[in-house]
C-alpha cells in the first residue's frame, strides 16, 4: 500500500490507459477521482471496481479542455479527500489526417484537449500542491511527440507540447517538493489504436524490439512508479513505455 491515504486525480479514466492507471493507483492504496467527459456508465464501472476491491473513488464529469471545468474537477477532489497528491493528465483524442486535408478545427480540438487540458489541470492543482509542499504530476505524452508521424501533425504537436510543459513546470515547482514527469507510450492496445487495420498493427509489431504491442497495464506500472516515494528524485523526465519502438 505505497500510496495509502493519497488522493489521485486521473483524467479520462473511464476506459483505456486512464482506467488501468486508476485501478493501479487504487491497488496501491490511493483514493481516486475518476474524471470522464461523456460516459458516466464507464466511469461508474471503474468506481465500482475500485470499491469492490476495498478502495475509495468517485467520478467527476468535466471536459478538461475547459478551464472552469478543470477547476471544478480539481476543487472537487480536494473537497472530497482533503488534498490532491497525484495528478495524472491522461485525457486525449486524435483527429488524424494528412496536413493537406487537416481542417483548422481538427488541429484546434486536439491541441485544446491534449495540451490545453493538461495545462488547465496543472494550473489548478499547482496552488494545492504548493501549499502541501508535495505532489506528483504525471502527464501522458506519446512517442509520436518525440518522433512525429505522418497524418498526426496535430497530435504530435500536442504531445511534444506536453513534454515542453512538463520540463518547464518541473523547473518551476521542484523547489517545493513537486515532481513533474511525462510518460510517452508507444503502441498500446486500446480503443484509440483499435481503429487501425490488422496490417498496420502487424507491421508496427514487427518494428518493436520487444515484438509485442503494449498493454494498458504497462503504462500504469510506469505511472505508479513515478507516483511512488521511490521516484522522489526524478523530475522533468520523459519515460518511454514503448517496447523499444523509438530506440
Ligand atoms: P482512449 O480513447 O481509450 O481514452 C481516452 C480517454 O480520454 C477517454 O475516456 C475519453 O473520454 C477521455 N477524454 C477525451 N477527451 C476528454 C476531455 N476533453 N475531457 C476529459 N476526458 C476526455 O485512449 P487511450 O489509448 O487510453 O489514451 C489515453 C492517453 O494515452 C491519451 O492521452 C493518448 O494520447 C495517450 N497515448 C495512447 C497511446 C495508445 O497507443 N493507445 C499511445 C501513446 C499515447
Coordinates of C-alpha atoms and ligand atoms in Angstrom, one line a residue:
X1 CA 0.0 0.0 0.0
X2 CA 2.6 2.5 -1.1
X3 CA 0.1 5.3 -1.8
X4 CA -2.2 4.8 1.3
X5 CA -4.1 8.0 2.1
X6 CA -3.0 9.8 -1.0
X7 CA -5.5 11.4 -3.4
X8 CA -5.0 10.9 -7.1
X9 CA -6.9 12.6 -10.0
X10 CA -6.8 10.7 -13.3
X11 CA -8.3 12.5 -16.3
X12 CA -10.1 10.5 -19.0
X13 CA -10.2 7.5 -16.7
X14 CA -13.4 5.7 -17.8
X15 CA -11.5 3.4 -20.2
X16 CA -8.2 2.5 -21.8
X17 CA -4.9 3.7 -20.3
X18 CA -6.6 6.1 -17.8
X19 CA -8.8 3.2 -16.4
X20 CA -5.7 1.0 -16.0
X21 CA -3.9 3.8 -14.2
X22 CA -6.8 4.5 -11.9
X23 CA -7.1 0.8 -10.9
X24 CA -3.3 0.5 -10.4
X25 CA -3.1 3.6 -8.2
X26 CA -6.1 2.4 -6.2
X27 CA -4.5 -1.0 -5.8
X28 CA -1.5 0.9 -4.2
X29 CA -4.0 2.5 -1.7
X30 CA -4.7 5.9 -3.2
X31 CA -8.2 7.4 -3.2
X32 CA -9.1 8.1 -6.8
X33 CA -11.0 10.7 -8.6
X34 CA -12.2 9.3 -11.9
X35 CA -12.6 12.1 -14.5
X36 CA -14.8 11.4 -17.5
X37 CA -16.1 13.6 -20.3
X38 CA -19.2 11.8 -21.6
X39 CA -19.7 8.2 -20.4
X40 CA -20.9 8.2 -16.8
X41 CA -21.6 4.5 -17.1
X42 CA -17.9 3.7 -17.9
X43 CA -16.7 5.9 -15.1
X44 CA -19.1 4.5 -12.5
X45 CA -18.0 1.0 -13.6
X46 CA -14.4 1.9 -12.7
X47 CA -15.5 3.4 -9.4
X48 CA -17.4 0.2 -8.6
X49 CA -14.3 -2.0 -9.5
X50 CA -12.2 0.1 -7.1
X51 CA -14.8 0.0 -4.3
X52 CA -15.3 -3.8 -4.7
X53 CA -11.5 -4.2 -4.2
X54 CA -11.8 -2.2 -0.9
X55 CA -10.7 1.2 -2.2
X56 CA -12.3 4.6 -2.4
X57 CA -13.2 6.5 -5.6
X58 CA -15.7 8.8 -7.1
X59 CA -16.4 10.0 -10.6
X60 CA -16.4 13.7 -11.8
X61 CA -17.7 14.8 -15.2
X62 CA -15.5 17.5 -16.7
X63 CA -14.2 18.4 -20.1
X64 CA -10.6 19.2 -19.3
X65 CA -10.2 21.4 -22.3
X66 CA -12.5 23.9 -20.5
X67 CA -10.6 25.9 -17.9
X68 CA -13.5 26.2 -15.5
X69 CA -14.5 22.6 -15.7
X70 CA -10.9 21.6 -15.0
X71 CA -11.0 23.8 -11.9
X72 CA -14.2 22.2 -10.7
X73 CA -12.6 18.7 -11.1
X74 CA -9.5 19.6 -9.1
X75 CA -11.5 21.5 -6.4
X76 CA -14.0 18.6 -6.2
X77 CA -11.1 16.2 -5.5
X78 CA -9.7 18.5 -2.8
X79 CA -13.1 18.9 -1.1
X80 CA -13.8 15.2 -1.1
X81 CA -10.4 13.9 0.0
X82 CA -8.9 17.0 1.7
X83 CA -5.9 17.1 -0.6
X84 CA -4.6 16.3 -4.1
X85 CA -1.3 14.4 -4.1
X86 CA -1.2 13.0 -7.6
X87 CA -2.5 14.3 -10.9
X88 CA -2.4 12.1 -14.0
X89 CA -3.2 14.1 -17.2
X90 CA -4.3 11.2 -19.4
X91 CA -7.3 12.5 -21.3
X92 CA -6.5 12.7 -25.0
X93 CA -8.0 12.5 -28.5
X94 CA -6.8 12.0 -32.1
X95 CA -8.1 13.6 -35.3
X96 CA -5.7 12.0 -37.8
X97 CA -5.3 13.1 -41.3
X98 CA -2.6 14.4 -43.6
X99 CA -1.7 18.1 -43.2
X100 CA -3.2 19.0 -46.7
X101 CA -6.6 17.6 -45.5
X102 CA -6.4 18.7 -41.9
X103 CA -9.0 21.3 -41.1
X104 CA -8.3 24.1 -38.7
X105 CA -10.8 22.6 -36.2
X106 CA -9.0 19.3 -36.3
X107 CA -5.9 21.0 -35.2
X108 CA -7.6 23.2 -32.6
X109 CA -9.6 20.4 -30.9
X110 CA -6.6 18.1 -30.5
X111 CA -4.4 20.9 -29.1
X112 CA -7.3 22.0 -26.9
X113 CA -7.9 18.6 -25.2
X114 CA -4.4 17.2 -25.2
X115 CA -2.3 20.2 -24.4
X116 CA -4.6 22.9 -23.0
X117 CA -6.4 20.2 -21.0
X118 CA -3.1 19.3 -19.4
X119 CA -2.2 22.9 -18.7
X120 CA -5.7 23.6 -17.2
X121 CA -5.4 20.8 -14.7
X122 CA -1.7 21.6 -13.8
X123 CA -2.7 25.2 -13.3
X124 CA -5.5 24.4 -10.9
X125 CA -3.6 21.7 -9.0
X126 CA -0.4 23.7 -8.5
X127 CA -1.6 26.0 -5.7
X128 CA -2.9 23.0 -3.7
X129 CA 0.4 21.1 -4.2
X130 CA 2.4 24.2 -3.4
X131 CA 0.6 24.6 -0.1
X132 CA 1.1 20.9 0.7
X133 CA 4.8 21.3 -0.3
X134 CA 4.5 18.0 -2.1
X135 CA 2.9 16.5 -5.2
X136 CA 3.3 14.3 -8.3
X137 CA 2.2 15.4 -11.7
X138 CA 2.4 12.8 -14.4
X139 CA 1.5 13.8 -18.0
X140 CA 0.7 11.2 -20.6
X141 CA 2.6 12.2 -23.8
X142 CA 3.4 9.8 -26.7
X143 CA 6.4 8.6 -28.6
X144 CA 4.7 10.5 -31.5
X145 CA 5.5 13.7 -29.7
X146 CA 9.2 12.7 -29.9
X147 CA 9.5 11.4 -33.4
X148 CA 6.4 12.8 -35.3
X149 CA 4.1 10.8 -37.6
X150 CA 2.6 11.4 -41.0
X151 CA -1.1 12.1 -40.5
X152 CA -0.7 13.2 -36.9
X153 CA 0.7 16.8 -37.1
X154 CA -1.9 18.0 -34.6
X155 CA -1.5 15.0 -32.2
X156 CA 2.4 15.1 -32.4
X157 CA 2.4 18.9 -31.8
X158 CA 0.1 18.4 -28.7
X159 CA 2.2 15.6 -27.3
X160 CA 5.5 17.4 -27.9
X161 CA 3.9 20.4 -26.2
X162 CA 3.2 18.3 -23.2
X163 CA 6.9 17.5 -23.0
X164 CA 7.9 21.2 -23.0
X165 CA 5.2 21.9 -20.4
X166 CA 6.4 19.1 -18.2
X167 CA 10.0 20.2 -18.3
X168 CA 9.2 23.9 -17.6
X169 CA 6.8 23.2 -14.8
X170 CA 9.2 20.7 -13.3
X171 CA 11.7 23.6 -13.1
X172 CA 9.1 25.9 -11.5
X173 CA 7.8 23.6 -8.9
X174 CA 10.8 21.5 -8.0
X175 CA 11.9 23.6 -5.1
X176 CA 8.5 22.9 -3.4
X177 CA 8.8 19.1 -3.4
X178 CA 6.6 18.7 -6.5
X179 CA 7.8 16.4 -9.3
X180 CA 6.5 16.7 -12.8
X181 CA 7.2 13.9 -15.4
X182 CA 5.8 12.6 -18.6
X183 CA 5.2 9.1 -19.8
X184 CA 5.4 8.5 -23.5
X185 CA 3.6 5.3 -24.5
X186 CA 4.3 3.6 -27.8
X187 CA 1.6 1.5 -29.4
X188 CA -0.8 0.4 -26.7
X189 CA -3.9 -1.7 -27.3
X190 CA -6.9 0.5 -26.6
X191 CA -9.9 1.9 -28.5
X192 CA -7.6 4.7 -29.7
X193 CA -5.4 2.2 -31.7
X194 CA -8.2 -0.3 -32.4
X195 CA -9.2 1.7 -35.4
X196 CA -6.0 0.8 -37.2
X197 CA -6.0 -2.2 -39.6
X198 CA -4.5 -5.5 -38.7
X199 CA -1.9 -5.0 -41.4
X200 CA -0.7 -1.8 -39.8
X201 CA -0.8 -3.4 -36.3
X202 CA 1.3 -6.3 -37.6
X203 CA 3.9 -4.0 -39.3
X204 CA 4.0 -2.0 -36.0
X205 CA 4.6 -5.1 -34.0
X206 CA 7.5 -6.2 -36.3
X207 CA 9.2 -2.8 -35.8
X208 CA 9.1 -3.1 -32.0
X209 CA 12.2 -4.7 -30.5
X210 CA 10.1 -6.5 -27.8
X211 CA 7.9 -7.8 -30.6
X212 CA 4.5 -7.1 -29.0
X213 CA 2.1 -4.3 -28.7
X214 CA 1.9 -2.6 -25.3
X215 CA -0.9 -3.3 -22.7
X216 CA -2.6 -0.5 -20.7
X217 CA -1.0 -2.1 -17.6
X218 CA 2.5 -1.5 -19.0
X219 CA 1.8 2.3 -18.9
X220 CA 0.0 2.1 -15.5
X221 CA 3.1 0.4 -13.9
X222 CA 5.3 3.3 -15.1
X223 CA 2.8 5.9 -13.7
X224 CA 2.6 4.1 -10.4
X225 CA 6.4 4.1 -10.1
X226 CA 6.5 7.9 -10.8
X227 CA 3.8 8.4 -8.2
X228 CA 5.7 6.4 -5.6
X229 CA 8.1 7.5 -2.9
X230 CA 10.9 5.7 -4.8
X231 CA 10.6 8.2 -7.6
X232 CA 11.1 11.3 -5.4
X233 CA 14.4 12.3 -7.1
X234 CA 13.0 12.1 -10.6
X235 CA 11.6 15.2 -12.3
X236 CA 11.3 16.8 -15.7
X237 CA 11.8 13.4 -17.4
X238 CA 10.1 11.6 -20.2
X239 CA 9.8 7.8 -19.6
X240 CA 9.1 5.9 -22.8
X241 CA 6.9 2.8 -22.4
X242 CA 7.1 1.5 -26.0
X243 CA 8.8 -1.9 -26.1
X244 CA 11.9 -0.1 -27.5
X245 CA 9.9 1.3 -30.5
X246 CA 11.8 4.6 -30.8
X247 CA 15.3 3.4 -29.7
Ligands
LIG1 P1 -9.0 6.2 -25.2 O1 -9.6 6.9 -26.3 O2 -9.3 4.8 -24.9 O3 -9.2 7.0 -23.8 C1 -9.1 8.4 -23.8 C2 -10.0 8.9 -22.7 O4 -9.9 10.3 -22.6 C3 -11.5 8.6 -22.9 O5 -12.0 8.1 -21.7 C4 -12.1 9.9 -23.3 O6 -13.4 10.0 -22.9 C5 -11.2 10.8 -22.5 N1 -11.3 12.2 -23.0 C6 -11.2 12.7 -24.2 N2 -11.4 14.0 -24.3 C7 -11.6 14.4 -23.0 C8 -11.9 15.7 -22.4 N3 -12.0 16.8 -23.1 N4 -12.1 15.7 -21.1 C9 -12.0 14.6 -20.3 N5 -11.7 13.4 -20.8 C10 -11.6 13.3 -22.1 O7 -7.4 6.4 -25.4 P2 -6.1 5.7 -24.7 O8 -5.4 4.9 -25.8 O9 -6.5 5.1 -23.4 O10 -5.3 7.0 -24.5 C11 -5.0 7.6 -23.2 C12 -3.9 8.6 -23.3 O11 -2.7 7.9 -23.8 C13 -4.1 9.7 -24.4 O12 -3.6 10.9 -23.9 C14 -3.4 9.2 -25.6 O13 -3.0 10.2 -26.4 C15 -2.2 8.5 -24.9 N6 -1.5 7.6 -25.7 C16 -2.1 6.4 -26.2 C17 -1.4 5.5 -26.9 C18 -2.0 4.3 -27.5 O14 -1.3 3.6 -28.2 N7 -3.2 3.9 -27.1 C19 -0.1 5.8 -27.3 C20 0.5 7.0 -26.8 C21 -0.2 7.8 -26.0

